[in-house]
mmCIF file of C-alpha atoms and ligand atoms in Angstrom:
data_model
loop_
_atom_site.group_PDB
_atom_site.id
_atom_site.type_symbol
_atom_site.label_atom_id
_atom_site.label_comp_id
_atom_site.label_asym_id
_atom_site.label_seq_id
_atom_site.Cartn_x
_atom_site.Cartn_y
_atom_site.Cartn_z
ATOM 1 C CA UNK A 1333 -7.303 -13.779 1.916
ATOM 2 C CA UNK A 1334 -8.062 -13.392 5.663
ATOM 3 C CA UNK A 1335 -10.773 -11.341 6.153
ATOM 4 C CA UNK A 1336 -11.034 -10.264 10.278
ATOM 5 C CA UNK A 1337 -13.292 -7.786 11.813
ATOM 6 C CA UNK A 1338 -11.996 -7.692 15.504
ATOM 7 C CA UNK A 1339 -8.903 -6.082 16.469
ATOM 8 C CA UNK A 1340 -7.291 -9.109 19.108
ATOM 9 C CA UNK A 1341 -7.648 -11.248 15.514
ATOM 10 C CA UNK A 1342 -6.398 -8.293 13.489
ATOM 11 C CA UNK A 1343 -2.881 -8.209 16.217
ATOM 12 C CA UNK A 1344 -2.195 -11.992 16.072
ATOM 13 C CA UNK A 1345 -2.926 -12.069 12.016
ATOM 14 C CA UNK A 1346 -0.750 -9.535 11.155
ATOM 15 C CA UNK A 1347 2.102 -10.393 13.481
ATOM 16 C CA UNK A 1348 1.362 -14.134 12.032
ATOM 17 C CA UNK A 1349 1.673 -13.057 8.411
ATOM 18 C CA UNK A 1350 4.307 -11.076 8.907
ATOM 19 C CA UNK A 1351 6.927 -13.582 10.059
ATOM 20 C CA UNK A 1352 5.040 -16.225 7.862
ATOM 21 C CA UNK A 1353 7.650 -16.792 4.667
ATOM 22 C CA UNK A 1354 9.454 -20.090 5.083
ATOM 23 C CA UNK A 1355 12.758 -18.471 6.447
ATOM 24 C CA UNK A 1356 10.789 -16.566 9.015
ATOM 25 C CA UNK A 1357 12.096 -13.345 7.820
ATOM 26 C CA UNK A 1358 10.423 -10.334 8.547
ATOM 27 C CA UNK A 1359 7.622 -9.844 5.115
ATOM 28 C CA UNK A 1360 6.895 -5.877 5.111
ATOM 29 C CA UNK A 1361 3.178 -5.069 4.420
ATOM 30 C CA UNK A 1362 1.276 -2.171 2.506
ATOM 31 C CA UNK A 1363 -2.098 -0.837 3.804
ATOM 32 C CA UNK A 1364 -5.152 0.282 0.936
ATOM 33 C CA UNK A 1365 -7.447 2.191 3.460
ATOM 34 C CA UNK A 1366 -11.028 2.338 1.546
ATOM 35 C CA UNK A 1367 -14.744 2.535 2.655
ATOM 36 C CA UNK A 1368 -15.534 -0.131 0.558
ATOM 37 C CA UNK A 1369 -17.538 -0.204 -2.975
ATOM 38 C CA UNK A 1370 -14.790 -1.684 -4.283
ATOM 39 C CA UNK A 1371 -14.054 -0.156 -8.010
ATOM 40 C CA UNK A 1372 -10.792 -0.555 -10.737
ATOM 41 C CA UNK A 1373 -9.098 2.575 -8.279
ATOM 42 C CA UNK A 1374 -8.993 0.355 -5.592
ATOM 43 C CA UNK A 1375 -8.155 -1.980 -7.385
ATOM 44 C CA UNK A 1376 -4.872 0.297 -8.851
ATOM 45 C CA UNK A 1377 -4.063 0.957 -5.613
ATOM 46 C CA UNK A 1378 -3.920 -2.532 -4.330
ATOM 47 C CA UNK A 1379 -2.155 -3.372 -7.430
ATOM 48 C CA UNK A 1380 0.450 -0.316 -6.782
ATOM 49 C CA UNK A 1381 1.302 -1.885 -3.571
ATOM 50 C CA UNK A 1382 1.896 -4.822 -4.321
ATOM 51 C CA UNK A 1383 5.094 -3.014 -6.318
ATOM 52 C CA UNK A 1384 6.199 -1.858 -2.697
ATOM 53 C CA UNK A 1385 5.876 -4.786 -0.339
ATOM 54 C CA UNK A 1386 5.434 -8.233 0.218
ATOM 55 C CA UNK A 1387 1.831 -8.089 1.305
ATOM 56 C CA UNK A 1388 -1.716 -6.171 0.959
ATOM 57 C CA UNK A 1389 -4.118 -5.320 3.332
ATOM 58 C CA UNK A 1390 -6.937 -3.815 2.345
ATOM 59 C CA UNK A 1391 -9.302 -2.093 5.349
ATOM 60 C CA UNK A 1392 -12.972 -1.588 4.596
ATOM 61 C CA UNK A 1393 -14.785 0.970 7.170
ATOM 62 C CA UNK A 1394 -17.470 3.211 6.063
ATOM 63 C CA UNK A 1395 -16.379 5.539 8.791
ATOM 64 C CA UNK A 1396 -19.159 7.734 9.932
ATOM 65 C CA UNK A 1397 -16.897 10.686 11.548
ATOM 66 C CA UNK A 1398 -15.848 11.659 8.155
ATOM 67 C CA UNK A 1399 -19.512 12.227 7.447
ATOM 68 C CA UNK A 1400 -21.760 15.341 8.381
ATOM 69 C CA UNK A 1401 -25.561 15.313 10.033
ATOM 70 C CA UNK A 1402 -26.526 16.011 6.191
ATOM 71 C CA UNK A 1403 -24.386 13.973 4.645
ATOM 72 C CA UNK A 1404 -24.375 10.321 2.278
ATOM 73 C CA UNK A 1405 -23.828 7.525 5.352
ATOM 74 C CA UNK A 1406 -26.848 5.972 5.266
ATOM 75 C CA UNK A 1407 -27.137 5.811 1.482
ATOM 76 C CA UNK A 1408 -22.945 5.214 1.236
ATOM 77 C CA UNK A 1409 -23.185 1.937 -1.211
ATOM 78 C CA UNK A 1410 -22.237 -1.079 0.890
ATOM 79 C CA UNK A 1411 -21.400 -4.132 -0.669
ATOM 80 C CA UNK A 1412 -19.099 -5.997 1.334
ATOM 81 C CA UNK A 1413 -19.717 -9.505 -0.413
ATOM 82 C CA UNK A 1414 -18.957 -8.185 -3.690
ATOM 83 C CA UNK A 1415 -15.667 -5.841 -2.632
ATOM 84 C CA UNK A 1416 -14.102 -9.171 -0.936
ATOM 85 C CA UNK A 1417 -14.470 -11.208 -3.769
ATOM 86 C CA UNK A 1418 -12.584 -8.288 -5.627
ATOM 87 C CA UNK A 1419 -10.252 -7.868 -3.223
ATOM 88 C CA UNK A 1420 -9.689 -11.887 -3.017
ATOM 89 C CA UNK A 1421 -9.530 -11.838 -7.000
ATOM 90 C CA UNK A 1422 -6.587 -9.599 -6.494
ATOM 91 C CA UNK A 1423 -4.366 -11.824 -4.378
ATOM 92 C CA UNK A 1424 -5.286 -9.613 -1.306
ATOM 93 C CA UNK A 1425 -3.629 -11.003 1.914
ATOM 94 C CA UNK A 1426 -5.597 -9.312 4.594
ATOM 95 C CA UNK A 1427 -9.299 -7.848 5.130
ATOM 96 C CA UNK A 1428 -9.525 -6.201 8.028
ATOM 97 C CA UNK A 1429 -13.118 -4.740 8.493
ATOM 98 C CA UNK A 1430 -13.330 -3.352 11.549
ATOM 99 C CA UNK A 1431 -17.272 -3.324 13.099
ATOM 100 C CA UNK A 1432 -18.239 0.302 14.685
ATOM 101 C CA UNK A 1433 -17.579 -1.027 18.090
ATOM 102 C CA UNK A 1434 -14.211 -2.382 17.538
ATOM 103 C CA UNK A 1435 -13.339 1.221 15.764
ATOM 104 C CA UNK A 1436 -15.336 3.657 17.869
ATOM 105 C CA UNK A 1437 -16.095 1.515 21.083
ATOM 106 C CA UNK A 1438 -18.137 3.166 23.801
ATOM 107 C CA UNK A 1439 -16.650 6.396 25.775
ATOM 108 C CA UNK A 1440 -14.297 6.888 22.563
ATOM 109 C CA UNK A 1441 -13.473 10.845 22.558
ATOM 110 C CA UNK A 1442 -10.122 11.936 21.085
ATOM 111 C CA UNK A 1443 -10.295 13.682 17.664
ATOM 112 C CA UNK A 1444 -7.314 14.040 15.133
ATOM 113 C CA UNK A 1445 -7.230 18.002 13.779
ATOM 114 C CA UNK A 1446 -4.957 18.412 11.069
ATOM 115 C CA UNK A 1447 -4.897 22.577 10.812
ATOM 116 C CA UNK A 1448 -3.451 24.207 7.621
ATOM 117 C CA UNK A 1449 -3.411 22.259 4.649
ATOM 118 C CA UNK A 1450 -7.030 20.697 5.546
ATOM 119 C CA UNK A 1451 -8.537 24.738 5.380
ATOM 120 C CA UNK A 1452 -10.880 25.848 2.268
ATOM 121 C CA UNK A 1453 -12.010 23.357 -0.468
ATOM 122 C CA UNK A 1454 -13.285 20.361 1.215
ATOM 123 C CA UNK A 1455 -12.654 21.358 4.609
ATOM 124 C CA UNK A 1456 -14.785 24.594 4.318
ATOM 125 C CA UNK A 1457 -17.687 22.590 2.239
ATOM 126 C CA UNK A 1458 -17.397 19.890 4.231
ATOM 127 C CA UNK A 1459 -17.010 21.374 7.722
ATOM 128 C CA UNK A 1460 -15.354 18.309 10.074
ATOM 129 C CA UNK A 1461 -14.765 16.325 6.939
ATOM 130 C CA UNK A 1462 -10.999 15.879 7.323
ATOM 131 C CA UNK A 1463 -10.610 15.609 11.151
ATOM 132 C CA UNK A 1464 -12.832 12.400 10.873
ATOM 133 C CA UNK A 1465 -10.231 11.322 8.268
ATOM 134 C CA UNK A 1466 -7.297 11.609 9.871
ATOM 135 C CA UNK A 1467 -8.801 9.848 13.387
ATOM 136 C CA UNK A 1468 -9.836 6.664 11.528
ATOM 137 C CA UNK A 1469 -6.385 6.586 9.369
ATOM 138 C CA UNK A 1470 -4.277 7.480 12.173
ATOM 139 C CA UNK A 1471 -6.254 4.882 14.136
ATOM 140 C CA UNK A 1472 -5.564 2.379 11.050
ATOM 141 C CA UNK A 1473 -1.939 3.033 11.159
ATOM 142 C CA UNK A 1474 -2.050 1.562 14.926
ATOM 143 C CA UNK A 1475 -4.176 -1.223 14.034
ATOM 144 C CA UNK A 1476 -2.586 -2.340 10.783
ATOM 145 C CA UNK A 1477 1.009 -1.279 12.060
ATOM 146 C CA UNK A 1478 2.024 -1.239 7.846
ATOM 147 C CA UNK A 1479 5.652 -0.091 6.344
ATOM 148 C CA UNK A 1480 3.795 1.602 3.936
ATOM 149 C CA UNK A 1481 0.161 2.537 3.159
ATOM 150 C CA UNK A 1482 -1.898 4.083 -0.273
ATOM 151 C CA UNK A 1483 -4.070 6.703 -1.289
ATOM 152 C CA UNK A 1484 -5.334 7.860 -4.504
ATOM 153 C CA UNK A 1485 -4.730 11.198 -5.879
ATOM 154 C CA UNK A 1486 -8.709 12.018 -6.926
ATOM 155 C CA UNK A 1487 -8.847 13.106 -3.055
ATOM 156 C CA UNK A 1488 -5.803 15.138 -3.173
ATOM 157 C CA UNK A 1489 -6.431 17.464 -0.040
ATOM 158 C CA UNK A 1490 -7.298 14.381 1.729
ATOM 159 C CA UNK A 1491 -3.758 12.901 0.902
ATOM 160 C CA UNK A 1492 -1.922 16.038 1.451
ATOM 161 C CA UNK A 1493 -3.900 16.409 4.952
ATOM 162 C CA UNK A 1494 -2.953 12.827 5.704
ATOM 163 C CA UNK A 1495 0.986 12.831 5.006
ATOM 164 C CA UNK A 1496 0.894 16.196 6.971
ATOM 165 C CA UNK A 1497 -0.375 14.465 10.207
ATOM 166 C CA UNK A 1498 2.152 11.189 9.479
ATOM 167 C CA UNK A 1499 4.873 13.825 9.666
ATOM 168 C CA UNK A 1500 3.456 15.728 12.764
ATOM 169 C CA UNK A 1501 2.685 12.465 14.513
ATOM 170 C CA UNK A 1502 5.913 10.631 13.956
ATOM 171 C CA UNK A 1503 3.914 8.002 12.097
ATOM 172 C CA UNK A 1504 6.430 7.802 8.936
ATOM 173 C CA UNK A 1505 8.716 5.904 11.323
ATOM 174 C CA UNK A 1506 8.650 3.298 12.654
ATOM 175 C CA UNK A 1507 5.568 2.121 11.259
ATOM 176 C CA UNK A 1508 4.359 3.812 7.955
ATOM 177 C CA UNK A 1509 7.745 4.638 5.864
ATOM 178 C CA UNK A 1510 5.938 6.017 2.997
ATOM 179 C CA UNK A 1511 2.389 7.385 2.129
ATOM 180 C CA UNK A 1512 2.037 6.491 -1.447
ATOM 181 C CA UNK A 1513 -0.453 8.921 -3.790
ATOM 182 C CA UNK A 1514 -1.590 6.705 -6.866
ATOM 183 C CA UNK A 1515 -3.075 9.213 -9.677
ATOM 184 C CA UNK A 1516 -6.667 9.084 -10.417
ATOM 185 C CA UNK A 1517 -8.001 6.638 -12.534
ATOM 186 C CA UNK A 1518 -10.659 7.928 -15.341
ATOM 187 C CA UNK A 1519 -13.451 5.961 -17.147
ATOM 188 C CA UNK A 1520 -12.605 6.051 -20.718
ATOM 189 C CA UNK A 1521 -14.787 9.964 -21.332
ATOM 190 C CA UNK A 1522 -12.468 10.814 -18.275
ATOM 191 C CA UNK A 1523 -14.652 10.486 -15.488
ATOM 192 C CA UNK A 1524 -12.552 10.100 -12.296
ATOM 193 C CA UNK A 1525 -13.774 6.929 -11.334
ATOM 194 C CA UNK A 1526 -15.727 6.948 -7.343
ATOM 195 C CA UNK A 1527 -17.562 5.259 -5.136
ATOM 196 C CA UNK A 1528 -20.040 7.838 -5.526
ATOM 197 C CA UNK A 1529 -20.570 7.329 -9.514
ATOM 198 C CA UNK A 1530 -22.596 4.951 -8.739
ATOM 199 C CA UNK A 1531 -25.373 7.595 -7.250
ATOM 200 C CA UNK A 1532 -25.777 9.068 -10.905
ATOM 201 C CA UNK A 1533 -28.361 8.542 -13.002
ATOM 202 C CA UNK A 1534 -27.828 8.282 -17.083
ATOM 203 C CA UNK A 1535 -28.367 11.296 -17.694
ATOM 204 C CA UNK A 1536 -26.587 12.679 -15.048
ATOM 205 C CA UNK A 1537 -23.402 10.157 -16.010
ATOM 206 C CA UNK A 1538 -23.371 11.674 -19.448
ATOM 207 C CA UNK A 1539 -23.246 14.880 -18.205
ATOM 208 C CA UNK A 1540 -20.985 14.322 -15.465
ATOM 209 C CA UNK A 1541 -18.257 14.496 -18.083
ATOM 210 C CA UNK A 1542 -18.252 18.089 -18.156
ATOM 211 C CA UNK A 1543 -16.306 18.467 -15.692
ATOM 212 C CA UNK A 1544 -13.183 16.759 -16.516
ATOM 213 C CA UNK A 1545 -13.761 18.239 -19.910
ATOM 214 C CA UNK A 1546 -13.934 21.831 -18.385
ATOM 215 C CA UNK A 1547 -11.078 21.404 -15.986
ATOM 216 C CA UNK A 1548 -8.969 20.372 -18.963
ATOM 217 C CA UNK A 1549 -10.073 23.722 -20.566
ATOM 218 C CA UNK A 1550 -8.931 25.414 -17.338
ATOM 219 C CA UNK A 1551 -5.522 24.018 -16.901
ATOM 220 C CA UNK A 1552 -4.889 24.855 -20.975
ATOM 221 C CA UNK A 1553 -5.287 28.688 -20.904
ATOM 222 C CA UNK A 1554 -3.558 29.379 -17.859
ATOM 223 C CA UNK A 1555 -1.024 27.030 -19.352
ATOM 224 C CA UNK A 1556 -1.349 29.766 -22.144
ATOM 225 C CA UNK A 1557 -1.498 32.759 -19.981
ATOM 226 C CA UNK A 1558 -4.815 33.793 -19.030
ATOM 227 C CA UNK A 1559 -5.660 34.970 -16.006
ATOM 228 C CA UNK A 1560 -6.136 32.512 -13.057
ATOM 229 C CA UNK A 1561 -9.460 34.373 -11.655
ATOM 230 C CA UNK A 1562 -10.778 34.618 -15.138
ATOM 231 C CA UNK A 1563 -10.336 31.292 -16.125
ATOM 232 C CA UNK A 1564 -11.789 29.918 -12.874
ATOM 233 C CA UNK A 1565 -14.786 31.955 -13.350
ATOM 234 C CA UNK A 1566 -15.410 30.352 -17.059
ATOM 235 C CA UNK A 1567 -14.306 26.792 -15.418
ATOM 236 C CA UNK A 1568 -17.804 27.586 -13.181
ATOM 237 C CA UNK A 1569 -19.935 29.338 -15.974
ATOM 238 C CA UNK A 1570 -19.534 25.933 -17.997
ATOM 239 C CA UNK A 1571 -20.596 23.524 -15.136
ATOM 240 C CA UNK A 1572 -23.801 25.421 -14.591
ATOM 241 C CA UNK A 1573 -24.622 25.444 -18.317
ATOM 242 C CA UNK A 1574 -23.601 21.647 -18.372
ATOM 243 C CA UNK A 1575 -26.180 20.825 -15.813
ATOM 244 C CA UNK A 1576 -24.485 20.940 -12.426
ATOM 245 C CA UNK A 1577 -26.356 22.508 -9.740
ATOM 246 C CA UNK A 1578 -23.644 23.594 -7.772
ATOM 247 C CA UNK A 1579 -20.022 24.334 -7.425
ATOM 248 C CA UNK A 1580 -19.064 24.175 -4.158
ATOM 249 C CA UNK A 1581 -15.208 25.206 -4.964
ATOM 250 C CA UNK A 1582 -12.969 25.759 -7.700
ATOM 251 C CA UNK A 1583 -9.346 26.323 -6.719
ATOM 252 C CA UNK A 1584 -6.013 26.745 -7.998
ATOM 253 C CA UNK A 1585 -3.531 25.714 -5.125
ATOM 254 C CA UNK A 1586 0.187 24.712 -4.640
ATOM 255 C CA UNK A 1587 0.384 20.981 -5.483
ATOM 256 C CA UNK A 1588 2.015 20.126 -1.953
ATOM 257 C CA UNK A 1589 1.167 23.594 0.359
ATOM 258 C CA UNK A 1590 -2.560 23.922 -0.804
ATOM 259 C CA UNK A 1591 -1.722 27.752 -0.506
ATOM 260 C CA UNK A 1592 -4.514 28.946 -2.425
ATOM 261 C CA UNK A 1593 -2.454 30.624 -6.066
ATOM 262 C CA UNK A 1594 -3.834 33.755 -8.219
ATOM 263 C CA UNK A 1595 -0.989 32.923 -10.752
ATOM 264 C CA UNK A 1596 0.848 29.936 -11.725
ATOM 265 C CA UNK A 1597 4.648 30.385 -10.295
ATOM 266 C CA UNK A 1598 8.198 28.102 -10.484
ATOM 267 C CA UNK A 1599 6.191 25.453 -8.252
ATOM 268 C CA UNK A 1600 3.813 22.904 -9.500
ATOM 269 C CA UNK A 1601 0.174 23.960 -9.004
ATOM 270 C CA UNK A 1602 -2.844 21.931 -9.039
ATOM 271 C CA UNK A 1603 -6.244 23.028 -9.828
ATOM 272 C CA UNK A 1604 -9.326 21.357 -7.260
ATOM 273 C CA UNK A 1605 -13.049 20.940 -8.016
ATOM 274 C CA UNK A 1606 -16.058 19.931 -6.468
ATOM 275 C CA UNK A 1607 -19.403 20.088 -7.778
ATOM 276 C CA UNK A 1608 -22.856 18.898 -7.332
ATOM 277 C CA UNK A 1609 -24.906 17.094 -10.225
ATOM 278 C CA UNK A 1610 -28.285 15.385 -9.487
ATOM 279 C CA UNK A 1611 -27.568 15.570 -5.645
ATOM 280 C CA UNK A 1612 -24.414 13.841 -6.395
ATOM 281 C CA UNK A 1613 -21.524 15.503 -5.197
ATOM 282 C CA UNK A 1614 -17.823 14.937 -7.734
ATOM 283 C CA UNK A 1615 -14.510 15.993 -6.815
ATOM 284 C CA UNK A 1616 -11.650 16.210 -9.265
ATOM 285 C CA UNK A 1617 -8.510 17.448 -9.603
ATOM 286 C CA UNK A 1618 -5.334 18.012 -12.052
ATOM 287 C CA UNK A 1619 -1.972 19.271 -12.334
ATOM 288 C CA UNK A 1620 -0.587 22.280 -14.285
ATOM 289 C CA UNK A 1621 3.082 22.542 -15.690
ATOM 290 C CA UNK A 1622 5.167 25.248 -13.274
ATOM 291 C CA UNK A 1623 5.477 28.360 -14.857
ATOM 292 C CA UNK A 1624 9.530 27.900 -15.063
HETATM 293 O O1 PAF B 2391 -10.701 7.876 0.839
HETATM 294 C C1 PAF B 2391 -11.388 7.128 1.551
HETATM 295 O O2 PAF B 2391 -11.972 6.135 1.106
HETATM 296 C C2 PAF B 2391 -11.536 7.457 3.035
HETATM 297 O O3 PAF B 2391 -11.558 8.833 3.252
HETATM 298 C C3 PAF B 2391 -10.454 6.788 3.904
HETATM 299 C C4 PAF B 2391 -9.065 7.292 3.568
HETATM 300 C C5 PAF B 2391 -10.513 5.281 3.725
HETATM 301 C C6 PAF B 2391 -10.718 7.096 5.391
HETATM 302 O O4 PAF B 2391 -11.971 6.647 5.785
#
């Protein structure tokens, strides 16, 4: 694995591995973006792409736009020596790991607003949240330059915000054919596995499984017929009594739209959660059956 962290290495490496294979022949490449704290999702993901193309890059930038003033940076875990080997372990091909400078050098001032399906959930809790996302992956496209790039499903707004701007911004072609969603993995209670898991204590672990437990509870009786609103309101009522401090949203919203839905209709629907537990915030989402 290469690891690089400035972007004149990054250009040569790529175009270097690229036209590497002993005929010379053009190798396509997949892109992982992550911010690092390398866990088994990652680790799906890199292993997903490696179904798609010839080789994986993996980027690791904790990248502080996608962060508010009162938000995790500082304390974001970083442990670069550890997510390498990983990533190494995994027949990676390329690390790039960009420093600040090289991503955000001096007198850098254009901003990537993706309007629409980044409004409500995590855009309204997280005001800013997904315009620092789509700058840093749009920038990553240019950098990387991959046929295809990665994201897993636990941040579902996030992917739906992202393919919306690779449409809008011509980036599907030439460069990125296809933005991949791999589905969440879970620990084995059903924990969507995160970065952030790691912030929980053990008591706030074990109870962290309420709320895949109570999401499943949601999706079942509007499955059965009750009432979207109602059932929402019970999905909250049992992450307070399970010890979460918070809910900062709990949605049903067209799978692909994100037009907030009162009902499930004929098109898949996908209910969104995030919550707060110890100062820890979770996100977590799942899919309900169309109402055919
Ligand atoms: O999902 C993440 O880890 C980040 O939001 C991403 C896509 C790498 C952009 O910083």
């Amino acid at each position: 694995m290469q690891t690089i962290f400035r972007l004149d290495a990054l250009r040569t490496c790529v175009a270097d591995l690229k036209m590497r294979g002993k005929d010379q022949i053009g190798r396509s490449l997949a892109l992982v973006p992550t911010m690092g704290a390398i866990h088994d999702g990652h680790l799906a993901l890199v292993r997903e792409a490696r179904n798609h193309a010839d080789l994986v890059a993996v980027s690791i930038f904790v990248n502080p736009r996608q962060f508010s003033a009162n938000e995790d940076l500082d304390a974001y875990p970083r442990t670069f020596d550890a997510d390498s080997a990983l990533l190494a372990a995994e027949g990676v091909d390329l690390l790039w790991a960009p420093t600040l400078d090289q991503m955000y050098p001096a007198g850098y001032a254009t901003n990537v607003s993706v309007s629409g399906v980044s409004e409500g959930a995590c855009g309204a809790s997280r005001p800013g949240h997904f315009d620092g996302v789509a700058t840093v992956v749009c920038k990553l496209f240019h950098q990387v330059l991959p046929d295809i790039a990665l994201f897993g499903e636990k941040d579902w707004q996030q992917l739906a915000v992202i393919r919306q701007m690779a449409r809008d911004l011509d980036l599907t072609r030439p460069h990125v054919h296809a933005i991949i969603g791999v589905p969440i993995v879970r620990e084995a209670d059903g924990l969507a596995l995160s970065s952030r898991n790691r912030y929980l204590s053990p008591e706030d672990r074990a109870r962290a499984v309420a709320l895949p437990q109570a999401m499943h509870r949601c999706v079942a009786v509007i499955e059965q017929g009750e009432a979207v609103p109602n059932a929402l309101a019970a999905l909250h009522v049992a992450l307070l009594s399970a010890g979460f401090s918070t809910v900062d949203y709990a949605e049903l919203r067209d799978s692909e739209t994100l037009a907030p839905l009162v009902a499930i209709g004929p098109r898949p629907a996908r209910l969104l959660v995030a919550a707060r537990i110890g100062g820890t915030r979770l996100i977590d989402n799942m899919g309900l059956s169309a109402n055919l």
